[in-house]
């Protein structure tokens, strides 16, 4: 009959919407948006079209703990920082050094990795220690703590969007050294078939943390709790080991 058809149609629509709500997790917050710059191996880099790396695996593990779906956007490093600061993205995870300067504009999770700036030179370079950089031109990545270190020490610099471009400036003789985060220096130098080496002299002491919009305490607390759990159960150590990274951020 006509009425029972209408009733069953209403029921069908009602059941369908219940299924749809169940699938979306029943909340508009189920997605964690993350900005990164996939030019920073082994923390984040492209494998074909896919963004992979230690930070990516860590972010996936975090999102899983938070019961959220991770959505990663690959943009320039400075844009990733601004994107987190303005809240365009929930978080930026990009080997980001948490420092006082940045804390003016954004909040950070607890530290998850210890790093330092390192020097890459040509294997036959006369530059053997940091003091030999005096009077040389050094390349670096724009908007990074490596660039800041070089500016603070008044070196002549050439800044590039990516570490890969910074190292090609070295191998093509435009600069005499590169300053970039230690693990990334090693990863980039390893690709040069012995033409370049990383000097064993840490220039700075830095800690990586996850950036969020200032005042986003609720998210920072959730992330810190999840990070603690991932540290305690060995997940984080296992992720970093997979990428040959020493894990010592306790
Ligand atoms: N750790 C450095 C910084 O925060 C570099 C990060 C990066 O280039 N992805 O500035």
Tab-separated table of C-alpha atoms and ligand atoms in Angstrom:
chain	number	residue	atom	x	y	z
A	1	UNK	CA	0.000	0.000	0.000
A	2	UNK	CA	1.009	3.572	-0.544
A	3	UNK	CA	1.494	4.556	3.125
A	4	UNK	CA	3.595	1.519	3.964
A	5	UNK	CA	5.817	2.301	0.955
A	6	UNK	CA	6.393	5.820	2.265
A	7	UNK	CA	7.124	4.424	5.742
A	8	UNK	CA	9.636	1.947	4.425
A	9	UNK	CA	11.277	4.651	2.315
A	10	UNK	CA	11.620	6.871	5.396
A	11	UNK	CA	13.022	3.925	7.341
A	12	UNK	CA	15.487	3.149	4.578
A	13	UNK	CA	16.689	6.760	4.467
A	14	UNK	CA	16.976	6.840	8.274
A	15	UNK	CA	19.007	3.618	8.305
A	16	UNK	CA	21.262	4.885	5.525
A	17	UNK	CA	22.039	8.064	7.441
A	18	UNK	CA	22.851	6.030	10.552
A	19	UNK	CA	25.320	3.995	8.464
A	20	UNK	CA	26.853	7.185	7.031
A	21	UNK	CA	27.278	8.735	10.475
A	22	UNK	CA	28.854	5.512	11.747
A	23	UNK	CA	31.316	5.535	8.834
A	24	UNK	CA	32.378	9.123	9.466
A	25	UNK	CA	33.043	8.278	13.094
A	26	UNK	CA	30.107	10.412	14.145
A	27	UNK	CA	32.218	13.515	14.578
A	28	UNK	CA	33.507	16.301	12.391
A	29	UNK	CA	36.887	16.148	14.144
A	30	UNK	CA	37.942	12.795	12.876
A	31	UNK	CA	40.587	14.169	10.518
A	32	UNK	CA	43.985	15.385	11.718
A	33	UNK	CA	45.441	17.695	9.065
A	34	UNK	CA	49.228	17.793	8.895
A	35	UNK	CA	51.528	20.001	6.864
A	36	UNK	CA	55.014	18.817	6.001
A	37	UNK	CA	57.798	19.454	3.512
A	38	UNK	CA	58.710	16.119	1.947
A	39	UNK	CA	62.253	17.205	1.091
A	40	UNK	CA	63.879	16.236	4.350
A	41	UNK	CA	65.028	12.609	4.249
A	42	UNK	CA	64.815	10.433	6.275
A	43	UNK	CA	62.124	12.354	8.220
A	44	UNK	CA	59.879	13.105	5.243
A	45	UNK	CA	60.483	12.529	1.563
A	46	UNK	CA	58.724	11.340	-1.565
A	47	UNK	CA	58.822	7.759	-2.729
A	48	UNK	CA	57.127	8.162	-6.093
A	49	UNK	CA	53.948	10.032	-5.230
A	50	UNK	CA	53.877	8.832	-1.651
A	51	UNK	CA	55.076	10.900	1.312
A	52	UNK	CA	57.112	8.610	3.572
A	53	UNK	CA	59.643	8.857	6.409
A	54	UNK	CA	60.110	8.663	10.156
A	55	UNK	CA	57.954	11.735	10.881
A	56	UNK	CA	55.209	10.339	8.656
A	57	UNK	CA	55.226	6.965	10.420
A	58	UNK	CA	55.214	8.725	13.788
A	59	UNK	CA	52.295	10.953	12.732
A	60	UNK	CA	50.373	7.907	11.510
A	61	UNK	CA	50.919	6.158	14.849
A	62	UNK	CA	49.834	9.318	16.695
A	63	UNK	CA	46.683	9.734	14.602
A	64	UNK	CA	45.813	6.109	15.231
A	65	UNK	CA	46.177	6.650	18.995
A	66	UNK	CA	43.931	9.716	18.742
A	67	UNK	CA	41.383	7.783	16.687
A	68	UNK	CA	41.780	10.275	13.855
A	69	UNK	CA	42.412	9.987	10.175
A	70	UNK	CA	45.669	11.618	9.065
A	71	UNK	CA	45.598	13.929	6.057
A	72	UNK	CA	49.060	15.071	4.926
A	73	UNK	CA	49.762	18.115	2.753
A	74	UNK	CA	53.208	18.601	1.209
A	75	UNK	CA	54.243	22.280	1.060
A	76	UNK	CA	57.351	24.463	1.494
A	77	UNK	CA	58.930	24.325	4.956
A	78	UNK	CA	58.183	27.954	5.829
A	79	UNK	CA	54.587	27.506	4.619
A	80	UNK	CA	54.223	24.421	6.835
A	81	UNK	CA	55.303	26.490	9.863
A	82	UNK	CA	52.928	29.339	8.986
A	83	UNK	CA	50.166	26.841	8.246
A	84	UNK	CA	50.453	25.395	11.754
A	85	UNK	CA	50.743	28.850	13.365
A	86	UNK	CA	47.570	30.116	11.684
A	87	UNK	CA	45.645	26.898	12.278
A	88	UNK	CA	45.246	26.203	8.558
A	89	UNK	CA	46.580	22.754	9.469
A	90	UNK	CA	46.132	21.093	12.864
A	91	UNK	CA	49.823	20.272	13.031
A	92	UNK	CA	53.089	20.671	11.166
A	93	UNK	CA	55.468	17.729	11.427
A	94	UNK	CA	58.641	18.399	9.478
A	95	UNK	CA	61.733	17.861	11.613
A	96	UNK	CA	60.794	21.202	13.151
A	97	UNK	CA	63.124	22.535	15.807
A	98	UNK	CA	61.176	23.898	18.762
A	99	UNK	CA	62.852	27.143	19.825
A	100	UNK	CA	61.931	30.338	21.672
A	101	UNK	CA	61.690	32.410	18.512
A	102	UNK	CA	59.053	30.071	17.077
A	103	UNK	CA	57.263	29.710	20.403
A	104	UNK	CA	56.238	33.364	20.024
A	105	UNK	CA	53.962	32.348	17.139
A	106	UNK	CA	53.035	28.730	17.738
A	107	UNK	CA	52.848	25.988	20.332
A	108	UNK	CA	54.856	22.789	20.357
A	109	UNK	CA	54.341	19.264	21.609
A	110	UNK	CA	56.977	17.662	23.803
A	111	UNK	CA	60.266	16.957	22.015
A	112	UNK	CA	60.532	13.739	20.072
A	113	UNK	CA	64.009	13.886	18.534
A	114	UNK	CA	67.420	15.418	19.275
A	115	UNK	CA	69.265	17.004	16.376
A	116	UNK	CA	72.071	19.405	15.564
A	117	UNK	CA	73.244	21.360	12.561
A	118	UNK	CA	76.027	19.701	10.579
A	119	UNK	CA	78.412	20.746	7.816
A	120	UNK	CA	78.646	19.000	4.441
A	121	UNK	CA	81.719	19.683	2.308
A	122	UNK	CA	83.347	18.161	-0.777
A	123	UNK	CA	85.402	15.103	0.188
A	124	UNK	CA	88.641	16.883	-0.815
A	125	UNK	CA	87.722	20.187	0.841
A	126	UNK	CA	90.175	22.196	2.916
A	127	UNK	CA	87.312	22.808	5.349
A	128	UNK	CA	87.879	20.321	8.172
A	129	UNK	CA	86.234	22.041	11.147
A	130	UNK	CA	83.580	24.720	11.657
A	131	UNK	CA	86.208	27.443	12.139
A	132	UNK	CA	87.361	26.861	8.532
A	133	UNK	CA	83.994	28.193	7.283
A	134	UNK	CA	85.304	31.718	7.886
A	135	UNK	CA	85.184	33.694	4.637
A	136	UNK	CA	83.429	30.870	2.741
A	137	UNK	CA	79.969	30.866	1.140
A	138	UNK	CA	77.622	28.333	2.668
A	139	UNK	CA	74.287	27.059	1.367
A	140	UNK	CA	71.306	26.135	3.522
A	141	UNK	CA	67.561	25.683	3.506
A	142	UNK	CA	65.363	28.769	3.681
A	143	UNK	CA	63.565	29.526	6.937
A	144	UNK	CA	65.411	26.887	8.940
A	145	UNK	CA	67.485	26.925	12.094
A	146	UNK	CA	70.490	26.104	9.888
A	147	UNK	CA	69.967	29.361	8.010
A	148	UNK	CA	69.559	31.182	11.322
A	149	UNK	CA	72.839	29.722	12.623
A	150	UNK	CA	74.676	30.987	9.527
A	151	UNK	CA	73.071	34.434	9.749
A	152	UNK	CA	73.885	34.693	13.459
A	153	UNK	CA	77.509	33.909	12.674
A	154	UNK	CA	77.538	36.326	9.748
A	155	UNK	CA	78.526	33.888	7.032
A	156	UNK	CA	77.882	34.590	3.362
A	157	UNK	CA	74.950	32.347	2.548
A	158	UNK	CA	72.870	31.042	-0.318
A	159	UNK	CA	69.425	29.821	0.771
A	160	UNK	CA	67.382	27.276	-1.145
A	161	UNK	CA	63.889	25.861	-0.793
A	162	UNK	CA	65.237	22.342	-0.375
A	163	UNK	CA	68.280	20.577	1.023
A	164	UNK	CA	68.735	18.835	-2.336
A	165	UNK	CA	69.207	22.221	-4.035
A	166	UNK	CA	71.545	23.329	-1.247
A	167	UNK	CA	73.779	20.292	-1.820
A	168	UNK	CA	73.791	20.730	-5.600
A	169	UNK	CA	75.077	24.260	-5.028
A	170	UNK	CA	78.000	22.546	-3.254
A	171	UNK	CA	78.665	19.836	-5.835
A	172	UNK	CA	78.537	22.381	-8.672
A	173	UNK	CA	81.051	24.625	-6.897
A	174	UNK	CA	78.754	27.584	-6.165
A	175	UNK	CA	79.311	27.287	-2.413
A	176	UNK	CA	82.005	25.616	-0.301
A	177	UNK	CA	79.759	24.004	2.328
A	178	UNK	CA	76.174	23.189	3.281
A	179	UNK	CA	74.743	23.556	6.786
A	180	UNK	CA	71.697	21.413	7.476
A	181	UNK	CA	70.320	19.102	10.191
A	182	UNK	CA	72.724	16.220	10.931
A	183	UNK	CA	70.645	13.183	9.924
A	184	UNK	CA	69.503	14.935	6.760
A	185	UNK	CA	73.100	15.961	5.990
A	186	UNK	CA	74.055	12.281	6.174
A	187	UNK	CA	71.116	11.174	3.996
A	188	UNK	CA	71.798	13.849	1.349
A	189	UNK	CA	75.568	13.284	1.392
A	190	UNK	CA	75.131	9.503	1.077
A	191	UNK	CA	73.502	10.099	-2.315
A	192	UNK	CA	76.606	11.836	-3.729
A	193	UNK	CA	78.633	8.612	-4.219
A	194	UNK	CA	81.511	9.699	-2.010
A	195	UNK	CA	81.898	13.182	-3.546
A	196	UNK	CA	80.848	14.831	-0.286
A	197	UNK	CA	81.355	14.168	3.432
A	198	UNK	CA	79.667	15.294	6.656
A	199	UNK	CA	82.012	16.816	9.242
A	200	UNK	CA	81.787	15.288	12.674
A	201	UNK	CA	81.169	18.535	14.541
A	202	UNK	CA	77.684	19.344	15.825
A	203	UNK	CA	77.115	23.109	15.537
A	204	UNK	CA	73.943	23.375	17.622
A	205	UNK	CA	71.708	21.438	19.989
A	206	UNK	CA	68.091	21.262	18.824
A	207	UNK	CA	64.930	19.312	19.574
A	208	UNK	CA	62.242	18.389	17.098
A	209	UNK	CA	58.627	18.787	18.140
A	210	UNK	CA	55.200	18.976	16.542
A	211	UNK	CA	53.918	22.510	15.870
A	212	UNK	CA	50.334	23.673	16.383
A	213	UNK	CA	48.438	26.939	16.578
A	214	UNK	CA	49.171	28.965	19.708
A	215	UNK	CA	46.656	28.216	22.458
A	216	UNK	CA	45.649	24.839	21.028
A	217	UNK	CA	46.332	23.279	24.434
A	218	UNK	CA	43.779	20.528	24.071
A	219	UNK	CA	45.435	19.111	20.975
A	220	UNK	CA	48.944	19.520	22.411
A	221	UNK	CA	47.902	17.594	25.532
A	222	UNK	CA	46.370	14.810	23.475
A	223	UNK	CA	49.489	14.607	21.304
A	224	UNK	CA	51.809	14.600	24.331
A	225	UNK	CA	49.859	11.766	25.943
A	226	UNK	CA	49.973	9.759	22.722
A	227	UNK	CA	53.700	10.530	22.283
A	228	UNK	CA	54.381	9.321	25.838
A	229	UNK	CA	52.577	6.077	25.113
A	230	UNK	CA	54.472	5.594	21.837
A	231	UNK	CA	57.757	6.228	23.668
A	232	UNK	CA	56.856	3.880	26.519
A	233	UNK	CA	55.773	0.968	24.339
A	234	UNK	CA	58.816	1.209	22.046
A	235	UNK	CA	56.871	2.214	18.915
A	236	UNK	CA	58.787	5.443	18.442
A	237	UNK	CA	62.176	3.781	18.906
A	238	UNK	CA	61.200	1.113	16.360
A	239	UNK	CA	60.093	3.747	13.831
A	240	UNK	CA	63.351	5.694	14.139
A	241	UNK	CA	65.439	2.506	13.990
A	242	UNK	CA	63.793	1.684	10.672
A	243	UNK	CA	65.287	4.857	9.240
A	244	UNK	CA	68.689	4.348	10.910
A	245	UNK	CA	68.082	7.219	13.281
A	246	UNK	CA	69.411	7.155	16.816
A	247	UNK	CA	66.461	7.682	19.111
A	248	UNK	CA	67.445	9.577	22.235
A	249	UNK	CA	64.757	12.180	22.804
A	250	UNK	CA	63.890	11.106	26.334
B	1	LIG	N1	65.172	21.519	12.017
B	1	LIG	C1	65.261	22.594	11.094
B	1	LIG	C2	64.307	23.704	11.448
B	1	LIG	O1	63.395	23.478	12.169
B	1	LIG	C3	65.038	22.158	9.642
B	1	LIG	C4	63.678	21.585	9.374
B	1	LIG	C5	63.403	21.313	7.901
B	1	LIG	O2	64.091	21.819	7.038
B	1	LIG	N2	62.414	20.517	7.607
B	1	LIG	O3	64.444	24.790	10.993
